[in-house]
Coordinates of C-alpha atoms in Angstrom, one line a residue:
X1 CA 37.6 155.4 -25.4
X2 CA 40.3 157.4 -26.3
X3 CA 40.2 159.8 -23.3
X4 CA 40.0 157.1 -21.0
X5 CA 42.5 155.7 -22.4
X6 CA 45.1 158.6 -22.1
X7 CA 43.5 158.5 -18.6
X8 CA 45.0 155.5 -18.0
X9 CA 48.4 155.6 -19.5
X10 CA 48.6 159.3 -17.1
X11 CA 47.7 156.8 -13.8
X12 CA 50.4 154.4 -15.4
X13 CA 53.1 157.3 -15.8
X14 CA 52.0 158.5 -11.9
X15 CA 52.6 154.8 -10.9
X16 CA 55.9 154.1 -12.5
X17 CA 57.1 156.8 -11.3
X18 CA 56.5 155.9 -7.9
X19 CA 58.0 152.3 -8.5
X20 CA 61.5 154.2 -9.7
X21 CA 61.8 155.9 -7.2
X22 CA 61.0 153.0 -4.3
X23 CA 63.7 151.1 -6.9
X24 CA 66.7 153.5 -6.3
X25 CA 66.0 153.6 -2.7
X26 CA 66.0 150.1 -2.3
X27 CA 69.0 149.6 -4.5
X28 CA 71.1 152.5 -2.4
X29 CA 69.7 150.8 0.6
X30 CA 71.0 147.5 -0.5
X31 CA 74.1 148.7 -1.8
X32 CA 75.4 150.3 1.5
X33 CA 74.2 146.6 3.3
X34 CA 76.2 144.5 1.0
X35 CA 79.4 147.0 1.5
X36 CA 78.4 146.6 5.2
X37 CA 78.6 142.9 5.3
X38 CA 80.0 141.3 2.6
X39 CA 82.6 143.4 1.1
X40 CA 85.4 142.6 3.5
X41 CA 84.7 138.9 2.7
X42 CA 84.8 139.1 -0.8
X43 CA 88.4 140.8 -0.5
X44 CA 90.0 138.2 1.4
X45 CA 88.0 136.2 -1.0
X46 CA 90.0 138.0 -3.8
X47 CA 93.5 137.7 -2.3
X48 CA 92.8 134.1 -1.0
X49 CA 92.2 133.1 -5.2
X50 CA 95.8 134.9 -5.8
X51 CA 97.7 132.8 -3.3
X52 CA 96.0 129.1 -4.4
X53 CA 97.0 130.4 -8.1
X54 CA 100.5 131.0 -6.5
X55 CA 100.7 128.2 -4.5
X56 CA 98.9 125.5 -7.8
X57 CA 102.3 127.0 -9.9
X58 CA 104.5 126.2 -6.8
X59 CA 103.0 122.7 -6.3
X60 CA 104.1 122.2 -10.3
X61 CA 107.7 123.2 -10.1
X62 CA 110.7 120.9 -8.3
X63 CA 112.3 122.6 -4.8
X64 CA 115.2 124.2 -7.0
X65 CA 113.0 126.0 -9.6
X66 CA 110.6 127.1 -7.0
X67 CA 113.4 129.0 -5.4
X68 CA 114.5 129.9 -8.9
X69 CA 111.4 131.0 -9.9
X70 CA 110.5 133.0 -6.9
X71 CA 111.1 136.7 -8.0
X72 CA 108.8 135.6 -11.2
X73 CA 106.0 134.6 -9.4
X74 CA 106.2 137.8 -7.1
X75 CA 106.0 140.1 -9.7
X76 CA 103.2 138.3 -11.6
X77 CA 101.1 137.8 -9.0
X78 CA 102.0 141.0 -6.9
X79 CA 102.9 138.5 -3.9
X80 CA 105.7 138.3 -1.6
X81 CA 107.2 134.2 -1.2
X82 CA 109.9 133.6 2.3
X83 CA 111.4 130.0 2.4
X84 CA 113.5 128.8 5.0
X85 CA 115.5 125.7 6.0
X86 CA 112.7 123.5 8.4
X87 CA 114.0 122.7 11.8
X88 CA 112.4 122.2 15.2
X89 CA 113.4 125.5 16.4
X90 CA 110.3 128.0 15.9
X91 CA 111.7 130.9 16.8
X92 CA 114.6 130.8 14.3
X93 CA 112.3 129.2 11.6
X94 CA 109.9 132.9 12.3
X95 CA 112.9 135.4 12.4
X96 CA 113.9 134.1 9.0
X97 CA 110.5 134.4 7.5
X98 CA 109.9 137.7 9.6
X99 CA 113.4 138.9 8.0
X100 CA 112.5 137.9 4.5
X101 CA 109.1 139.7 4.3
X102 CA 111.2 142.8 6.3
X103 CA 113.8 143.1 3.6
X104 CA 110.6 142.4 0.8
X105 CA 108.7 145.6 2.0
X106 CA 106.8 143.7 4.7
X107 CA 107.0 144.7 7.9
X108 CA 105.7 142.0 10.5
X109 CA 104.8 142.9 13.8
X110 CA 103.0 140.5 14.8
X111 CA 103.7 136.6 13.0
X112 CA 104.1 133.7 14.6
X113 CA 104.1 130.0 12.8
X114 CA 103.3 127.4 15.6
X115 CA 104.1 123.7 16.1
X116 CA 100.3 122.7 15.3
X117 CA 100.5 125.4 11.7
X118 CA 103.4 123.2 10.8
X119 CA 102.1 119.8 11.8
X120 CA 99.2 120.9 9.4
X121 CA 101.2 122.1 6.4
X122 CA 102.6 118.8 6.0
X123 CA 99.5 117.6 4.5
X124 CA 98.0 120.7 3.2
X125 CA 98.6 124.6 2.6
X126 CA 97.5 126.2 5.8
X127 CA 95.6 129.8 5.2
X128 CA 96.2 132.9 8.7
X129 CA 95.6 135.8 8.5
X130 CA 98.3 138.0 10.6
X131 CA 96.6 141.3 12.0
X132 CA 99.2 144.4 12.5
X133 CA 97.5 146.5 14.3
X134 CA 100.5 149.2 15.0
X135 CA 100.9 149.1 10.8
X136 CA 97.3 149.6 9.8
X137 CA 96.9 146.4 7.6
X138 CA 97.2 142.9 7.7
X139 CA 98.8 140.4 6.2
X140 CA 97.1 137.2 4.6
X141 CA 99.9 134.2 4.6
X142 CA 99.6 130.5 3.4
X143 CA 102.4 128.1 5.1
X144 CA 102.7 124.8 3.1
X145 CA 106.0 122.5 2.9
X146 CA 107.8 121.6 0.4
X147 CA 110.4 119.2 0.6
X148 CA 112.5 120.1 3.9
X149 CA 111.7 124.1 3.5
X150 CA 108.9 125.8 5.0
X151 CA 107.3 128.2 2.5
X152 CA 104.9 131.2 3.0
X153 CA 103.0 133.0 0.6
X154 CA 102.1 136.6 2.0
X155 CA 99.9 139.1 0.4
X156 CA 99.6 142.9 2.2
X157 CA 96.0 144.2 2.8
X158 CA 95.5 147.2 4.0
X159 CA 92.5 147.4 6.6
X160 CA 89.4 147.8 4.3
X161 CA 87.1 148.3 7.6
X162 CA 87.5 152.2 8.0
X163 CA 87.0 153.0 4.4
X164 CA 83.9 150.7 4.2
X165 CA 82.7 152.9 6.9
X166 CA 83.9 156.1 5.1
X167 CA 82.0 154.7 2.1
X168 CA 79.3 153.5 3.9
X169 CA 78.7 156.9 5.5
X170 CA 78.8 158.3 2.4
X171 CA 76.1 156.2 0.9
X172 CA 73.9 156.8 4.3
X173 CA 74.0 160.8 3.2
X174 CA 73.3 160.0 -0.7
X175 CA 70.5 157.8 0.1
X176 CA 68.9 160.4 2.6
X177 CA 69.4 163.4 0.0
X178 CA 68.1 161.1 -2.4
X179 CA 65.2 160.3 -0.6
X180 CA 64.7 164.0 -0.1
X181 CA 65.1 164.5 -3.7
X182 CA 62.6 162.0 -5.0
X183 CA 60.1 163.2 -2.3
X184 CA 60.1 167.0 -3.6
X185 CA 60.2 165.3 -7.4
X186 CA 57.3 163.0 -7.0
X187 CA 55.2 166.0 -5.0
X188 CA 56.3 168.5 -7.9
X189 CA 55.5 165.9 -11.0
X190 CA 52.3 164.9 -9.3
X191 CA 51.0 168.5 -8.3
X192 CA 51.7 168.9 -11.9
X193 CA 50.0 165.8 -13.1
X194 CA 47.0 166.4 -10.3
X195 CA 45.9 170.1 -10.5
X196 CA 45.5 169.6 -14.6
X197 CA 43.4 166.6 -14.0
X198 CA 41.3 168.1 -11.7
X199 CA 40.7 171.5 -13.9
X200 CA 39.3 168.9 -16.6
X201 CA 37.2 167.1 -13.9
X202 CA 35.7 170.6 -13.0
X203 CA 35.0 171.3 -16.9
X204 CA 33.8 167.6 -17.6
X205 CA 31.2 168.4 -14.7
X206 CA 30.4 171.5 -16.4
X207 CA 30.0 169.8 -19.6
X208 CA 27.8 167.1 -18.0
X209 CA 25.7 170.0 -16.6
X210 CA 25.4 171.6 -20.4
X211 CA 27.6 174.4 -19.4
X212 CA 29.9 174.1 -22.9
X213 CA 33.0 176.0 -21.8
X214 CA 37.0 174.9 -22.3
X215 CA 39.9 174.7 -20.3
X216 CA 43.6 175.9 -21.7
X217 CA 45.7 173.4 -20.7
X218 CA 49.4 173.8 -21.2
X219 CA 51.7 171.1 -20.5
X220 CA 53.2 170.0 -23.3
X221 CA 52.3 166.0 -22.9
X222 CA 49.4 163.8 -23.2
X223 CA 47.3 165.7 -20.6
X224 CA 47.5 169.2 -22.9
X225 CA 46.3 166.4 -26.1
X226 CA 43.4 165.3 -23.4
X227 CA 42.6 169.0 -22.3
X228 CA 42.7 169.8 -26.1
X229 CA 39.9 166.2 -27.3
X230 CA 37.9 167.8 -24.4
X231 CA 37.5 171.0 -25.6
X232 CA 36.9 169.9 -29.4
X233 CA 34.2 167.7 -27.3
X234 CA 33.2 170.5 -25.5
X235 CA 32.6 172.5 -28.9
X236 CA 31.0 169.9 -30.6
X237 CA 28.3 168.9 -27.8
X238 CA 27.6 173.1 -27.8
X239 CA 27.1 173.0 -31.3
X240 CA 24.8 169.5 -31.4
X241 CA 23.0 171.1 -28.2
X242 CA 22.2 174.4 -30.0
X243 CA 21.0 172.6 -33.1
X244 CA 18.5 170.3 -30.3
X245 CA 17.8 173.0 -29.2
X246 CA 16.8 174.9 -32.7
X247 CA 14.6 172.3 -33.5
X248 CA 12.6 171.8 -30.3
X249 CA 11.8 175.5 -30.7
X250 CA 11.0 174.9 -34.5
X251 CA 9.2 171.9 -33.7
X252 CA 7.1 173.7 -30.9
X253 CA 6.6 176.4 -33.6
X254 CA 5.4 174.0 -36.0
X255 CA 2.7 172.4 -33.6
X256 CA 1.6 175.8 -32.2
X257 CA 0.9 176.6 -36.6
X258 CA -0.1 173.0 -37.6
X259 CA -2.9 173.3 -34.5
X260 CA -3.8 177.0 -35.2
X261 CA -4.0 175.6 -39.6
X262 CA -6.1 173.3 -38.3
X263 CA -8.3 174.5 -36.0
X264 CA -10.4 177.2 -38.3
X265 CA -11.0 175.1 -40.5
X266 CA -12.2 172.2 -38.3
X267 CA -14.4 174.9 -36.2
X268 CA -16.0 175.8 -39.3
X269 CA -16.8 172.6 -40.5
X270 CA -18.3 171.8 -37.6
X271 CA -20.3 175.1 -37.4
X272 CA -21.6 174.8 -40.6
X273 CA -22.5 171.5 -39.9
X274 CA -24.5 171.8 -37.3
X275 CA -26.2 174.6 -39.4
X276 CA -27.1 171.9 -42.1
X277 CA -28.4 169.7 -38.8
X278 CA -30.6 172.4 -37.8
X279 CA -31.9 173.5 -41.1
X280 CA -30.0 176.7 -42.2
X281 CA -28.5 175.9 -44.4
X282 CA -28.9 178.3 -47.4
X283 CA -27.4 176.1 -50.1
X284 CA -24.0 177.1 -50.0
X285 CA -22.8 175.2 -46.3
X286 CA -21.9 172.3 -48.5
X287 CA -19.8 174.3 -50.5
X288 CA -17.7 175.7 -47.8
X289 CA -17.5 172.5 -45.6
X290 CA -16.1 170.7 -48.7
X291 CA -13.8 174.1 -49.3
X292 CA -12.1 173.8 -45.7
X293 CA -11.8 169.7 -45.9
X294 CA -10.0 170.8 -49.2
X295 CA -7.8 173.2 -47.5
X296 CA -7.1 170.5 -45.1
X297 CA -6.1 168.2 -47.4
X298 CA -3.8 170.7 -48.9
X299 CA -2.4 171.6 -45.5
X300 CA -2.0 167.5 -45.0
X301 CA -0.4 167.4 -48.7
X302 CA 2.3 169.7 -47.7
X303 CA 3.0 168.0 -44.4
X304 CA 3.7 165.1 -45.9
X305 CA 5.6 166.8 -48.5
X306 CA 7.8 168.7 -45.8
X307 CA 8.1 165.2 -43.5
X308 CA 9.6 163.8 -46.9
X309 CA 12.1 166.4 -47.9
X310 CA 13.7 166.2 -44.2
X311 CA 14.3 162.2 -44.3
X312 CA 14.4 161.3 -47.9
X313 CA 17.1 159.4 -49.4
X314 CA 18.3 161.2 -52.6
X315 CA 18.3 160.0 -55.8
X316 CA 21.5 162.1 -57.3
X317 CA 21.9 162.4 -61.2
X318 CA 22.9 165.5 -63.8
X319 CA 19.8 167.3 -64.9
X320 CA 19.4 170.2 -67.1
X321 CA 18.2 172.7 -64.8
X322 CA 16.4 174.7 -68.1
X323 CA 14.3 171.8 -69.0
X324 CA 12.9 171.4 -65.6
X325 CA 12.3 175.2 -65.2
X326 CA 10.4 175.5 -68.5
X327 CA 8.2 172.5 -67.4
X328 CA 7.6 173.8 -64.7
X329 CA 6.9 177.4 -66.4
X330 CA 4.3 175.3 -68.7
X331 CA 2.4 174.0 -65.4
X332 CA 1.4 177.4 -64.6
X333 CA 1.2 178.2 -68.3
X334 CA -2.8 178.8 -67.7
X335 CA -2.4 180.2 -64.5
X336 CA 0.2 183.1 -65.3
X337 CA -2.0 183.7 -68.2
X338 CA -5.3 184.3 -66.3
X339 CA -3.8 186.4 -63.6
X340 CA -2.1 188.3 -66.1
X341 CA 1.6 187.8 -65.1
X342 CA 4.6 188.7 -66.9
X343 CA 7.5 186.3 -67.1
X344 CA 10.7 188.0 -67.9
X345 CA 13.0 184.9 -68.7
X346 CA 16.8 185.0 -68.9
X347 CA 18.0 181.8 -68.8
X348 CA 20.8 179.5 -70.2
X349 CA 21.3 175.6 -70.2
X350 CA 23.0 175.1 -66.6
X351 CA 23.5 170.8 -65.8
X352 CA 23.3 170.3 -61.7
X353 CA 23.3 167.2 -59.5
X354 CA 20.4 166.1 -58.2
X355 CA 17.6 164.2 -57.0
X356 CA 14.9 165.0 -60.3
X357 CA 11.7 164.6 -58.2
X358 CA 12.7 167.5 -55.4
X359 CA 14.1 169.5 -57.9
X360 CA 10.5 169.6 -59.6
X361 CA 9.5 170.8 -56.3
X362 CA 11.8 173.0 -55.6
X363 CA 11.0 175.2 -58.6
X364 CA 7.6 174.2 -58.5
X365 CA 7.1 176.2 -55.3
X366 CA 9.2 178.7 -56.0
X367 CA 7.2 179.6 -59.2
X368 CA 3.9 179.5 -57.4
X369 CA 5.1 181.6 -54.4
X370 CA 5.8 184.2 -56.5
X371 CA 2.6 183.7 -58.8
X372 CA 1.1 183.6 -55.5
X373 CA 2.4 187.5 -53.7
X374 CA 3.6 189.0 -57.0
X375 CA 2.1 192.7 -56.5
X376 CA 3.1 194.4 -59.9
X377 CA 2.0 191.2 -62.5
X378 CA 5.6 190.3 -63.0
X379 CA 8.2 187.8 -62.3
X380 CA 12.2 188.4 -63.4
X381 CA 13.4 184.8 -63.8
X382 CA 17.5 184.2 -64.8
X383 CA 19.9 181.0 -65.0
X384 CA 23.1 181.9 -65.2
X385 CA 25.3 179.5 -66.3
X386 CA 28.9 180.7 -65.1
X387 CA 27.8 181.9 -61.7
X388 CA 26.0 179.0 -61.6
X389 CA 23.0 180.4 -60.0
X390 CA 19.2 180.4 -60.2
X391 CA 17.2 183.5 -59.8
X392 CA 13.5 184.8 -59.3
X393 CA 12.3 188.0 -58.5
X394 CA 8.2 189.2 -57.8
X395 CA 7.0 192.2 -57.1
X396 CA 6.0 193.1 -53.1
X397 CA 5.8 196.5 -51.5
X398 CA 5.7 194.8 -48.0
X399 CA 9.2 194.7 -47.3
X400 CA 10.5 192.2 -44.8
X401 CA 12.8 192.7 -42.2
X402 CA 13.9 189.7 -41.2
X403 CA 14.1 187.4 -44.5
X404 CA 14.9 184.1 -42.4
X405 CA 11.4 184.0 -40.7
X406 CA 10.5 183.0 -44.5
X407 CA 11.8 179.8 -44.5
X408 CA 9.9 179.1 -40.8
X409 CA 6.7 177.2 -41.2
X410 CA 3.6 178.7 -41.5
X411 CA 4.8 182.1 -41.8
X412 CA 2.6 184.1 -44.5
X413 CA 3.9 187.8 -45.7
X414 CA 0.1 188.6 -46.1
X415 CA -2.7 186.8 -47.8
X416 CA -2.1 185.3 -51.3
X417 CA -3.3 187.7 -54.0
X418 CA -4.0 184.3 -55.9
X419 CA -7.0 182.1 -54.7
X420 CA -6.7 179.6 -56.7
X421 CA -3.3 178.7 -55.2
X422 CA -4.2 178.7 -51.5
X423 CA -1.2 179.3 -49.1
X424 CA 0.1 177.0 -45.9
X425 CA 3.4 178.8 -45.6
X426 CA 5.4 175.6 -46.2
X427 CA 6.1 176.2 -49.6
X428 CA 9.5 177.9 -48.6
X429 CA 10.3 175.9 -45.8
X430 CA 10.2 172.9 -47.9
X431 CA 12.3 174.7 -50.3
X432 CA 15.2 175.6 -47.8
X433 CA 15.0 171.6 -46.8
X434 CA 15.5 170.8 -50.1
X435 CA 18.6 173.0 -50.6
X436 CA 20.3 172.0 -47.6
X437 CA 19.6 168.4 -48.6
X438 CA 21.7 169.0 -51.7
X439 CA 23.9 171.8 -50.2
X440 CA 22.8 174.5 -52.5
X441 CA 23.1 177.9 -51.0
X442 CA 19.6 179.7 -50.4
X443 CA 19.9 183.2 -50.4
X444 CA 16.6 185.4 -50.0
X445 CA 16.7 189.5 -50.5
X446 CA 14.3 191.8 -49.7
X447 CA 14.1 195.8 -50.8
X448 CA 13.1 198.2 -53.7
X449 CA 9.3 196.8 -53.5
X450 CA 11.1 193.3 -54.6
X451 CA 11.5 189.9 -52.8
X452 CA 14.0 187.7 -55.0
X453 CA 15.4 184.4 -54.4
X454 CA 18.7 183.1 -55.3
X455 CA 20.1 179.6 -55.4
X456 CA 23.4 179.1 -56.2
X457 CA 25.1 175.8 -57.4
X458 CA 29.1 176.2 -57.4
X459 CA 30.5 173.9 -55.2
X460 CA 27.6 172.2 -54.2
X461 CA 26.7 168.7 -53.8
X462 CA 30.7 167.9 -52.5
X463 CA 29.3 165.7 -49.6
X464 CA 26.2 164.8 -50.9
X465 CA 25.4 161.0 -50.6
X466 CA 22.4 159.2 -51.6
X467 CA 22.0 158.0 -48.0
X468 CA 21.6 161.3 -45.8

């Protein structure tokens, strides 16, 4: 869930990216329209609010304080007011107003108050707009009456058409380099985003095929944090795989022994058998049918035994590792005694956690696989209580080369030297279960005519749960 999720937000990223970049377009697009169309407006729009602010004080004031007032309102509103006497004759009425902007800063070459413009102001502020073509602006008046004077409110404005087109032509160029700029940004990020992705496509396929391998990733975001869960993945599957893998070959061992156990004793049960069925039996065919169904049951025994060290549920407690050893020692008191073994004992009080039972068999079988090959009469057994560690030596001139096929099942140095303990060889595979149940460390030596086994304790049973 976690990779797919950092899939996603990655495709999110991509996406968003995208939508930016469509968003400044747009917005540069739409920013060049509305200086297109509308910007021209809202200036006159602008200019227009000036004069009605002008001409709302003006409506306020009596004829004498207007013309008072005049040069006050100019320089707060940044306007220029003309007033002249009203009379019939149009001409002289525009000449005055024409000669009051003139000597204001305003030159008028083109102005011209008609009979219909005054007609109009009589009732209500009339807005023109006077274009001067020669002068490069224009002129934005408002010609109301007041009294017997015509007045007119004139505001300059230079012509804002050629620099919207300067502006506009800018904008034009910025939003075609910006397009161009986004493009190579958006190929470069996604190229970037893209070629990772697919290197960690081609390694999941590989993974999915069981070929474990990893992919360095370096990108400094959440797709190097991806490439790096993969490759843990990656690592971990190997390591599950090669421990599958372990145990089908162990288990295809352990058929290919349990058959081969069975099978001579089941072919000479049924042999001797079919001697008692045809009458030679000599006396003893009894005997050695009921010996193999023995060995059987031994070999069925340990089976079971094995099968319930690999799945039990441990019991964990402190025991006294002496007491158990020297109960066990006093199991194969009679034993040890008849095959005239020597016990060389060394031991000190040592307390471990554990489950009692597999304990028990733990040293159990370790005691009788050594009364079982010892080749000089003698077993060397120590505790030792501040290396916390178990040890026992027997004797064996058969030196073994490779000391981890010992702990394989049915695996047999050479026949036991003891028959009354009869061997199946899963005495020390049971005993390497046990240990790794409890995280003990089993360590098995081979040389100088001696095969010892050493368990040791430190450290142990750190992760050890009852439920495994």
């Amino acid at each position: 869930m976690d990779i797919l999720w950092r899939w996603i937000k990655i495709k999110i990223n991509k996406k968003i990216s995208l939508v930016v970049s469509l968003v400044i377009i747009c917005v540069l697009g739409f920013s060049t329209l509305i200086n297109t169309i509308f910007v021209s407006k809202y200036y006159i729009y602008e200019k227009s609010k000036i004069i009605n602010k002008v001409y709302e004080n003006i409506s306020k004031l009596t004829l004498k304080e207007t013309i008072d007032d005049i040069k006050f309102l100019e320089d707060k509103y940044g306007v220029k007011i003309a007033y002249t006497k009203y009379t019939k004759n149009i001409d002289n009425v525009n000449e005055n107003i024409k000669d009051q902007f003139f000597n204001k800063g305003i030159k008028l070459n083109k102005f011209w108050i008609t009979e219909d413009t005054l007609l109009k102001s009589k009732e209500d502020k009339v807005n023109k707009i006077y274009y001067q073509n020669e002068s490069k602006y224009k002129v934005f008046a408002s010609i109301f009456l007041k009294e017997d004077y015509i007045f007119v409110i004139g505001v300059p404005m230079e012509f804002v058409n050629e620099t919207l087109g300067i502006v506009n032509k800018f904008n034009i160029i910025l939003l075609i380099v910006s397009i161009v700029i986004i493009t190579i940004l958006i190929y470069f990020f996604s190229k970037r985003l893209v070629k990772p992705l697919e290197n960690l496509k081609d390694l999941a396929k590989d993974i999915s095929n069981l070929n474990f391998r990893k992919e360095e990733i370096k990108t400094g975001d959440e797709i190097e944090e991806l490439s790096i869960a993969i490759n843990t993945m990656s690592e971990n599957l190997e390591s599950a795989n090669k421990k599958i893998n372990d145990k089908n070959e162990m288990l295809k061992g352990v058929i290919s022994g349990i058959s081969h156990e069975f099978k001579t004793p089941l072919s000479l049960i049924k042999i001797y058998g079919r001697g008692i069925k045809d009458g030679l039996d000599d006396g003893t065919y009894l005997d050695t049918i009921e010996e193999e169904a023995d060995d059987l049951n031994n070999l069925v025994n340990e089976l079971l035994v094995w099968a319930k060290t690999e799945t039990k549920e441990l019991e964990l407690k402190s025991l006294n590792l002496e007491e158990i050893l020297l109960e066990t020692l006093n199991k194969y008191s009679v034993l040890i005694k008849e095959s005239n073994i020597e016990i060389y004992k060394d031991i000190e009080t040592l307390n471990i956690i554990g489950d009692k039972a597999l304990i028990n068999l733990l040293l159990s079988n370790l005691v009788s696989n050594s009364i079982k090959y010892t080749d000089n009469n003698k077993i060397e057994i120590k505790i030792d209580k501040d290396k916390k560690v178990f040890k026992i030596r027997n004797g064996n001139r058969e030196k073994v080369s490779n000391t981890d096929d010992l702990i394989k099942p049915f695996y047999v140095i050479n026949k036991s030297r003891n028959k009354e303990l009869s061997g199946t060889g899963l005495g020390l595979t049971i005993v390497n279960n046990i240990c790794k149940a409890h995280e003990f460390k089993l360590e098995i030596n081979s040389k100088d005519n001696y095969i010892e086994f050493n368990i040791y304790f430190d450290g142990c049973n750190s992760s050890v749960t009852k439920g495994r």
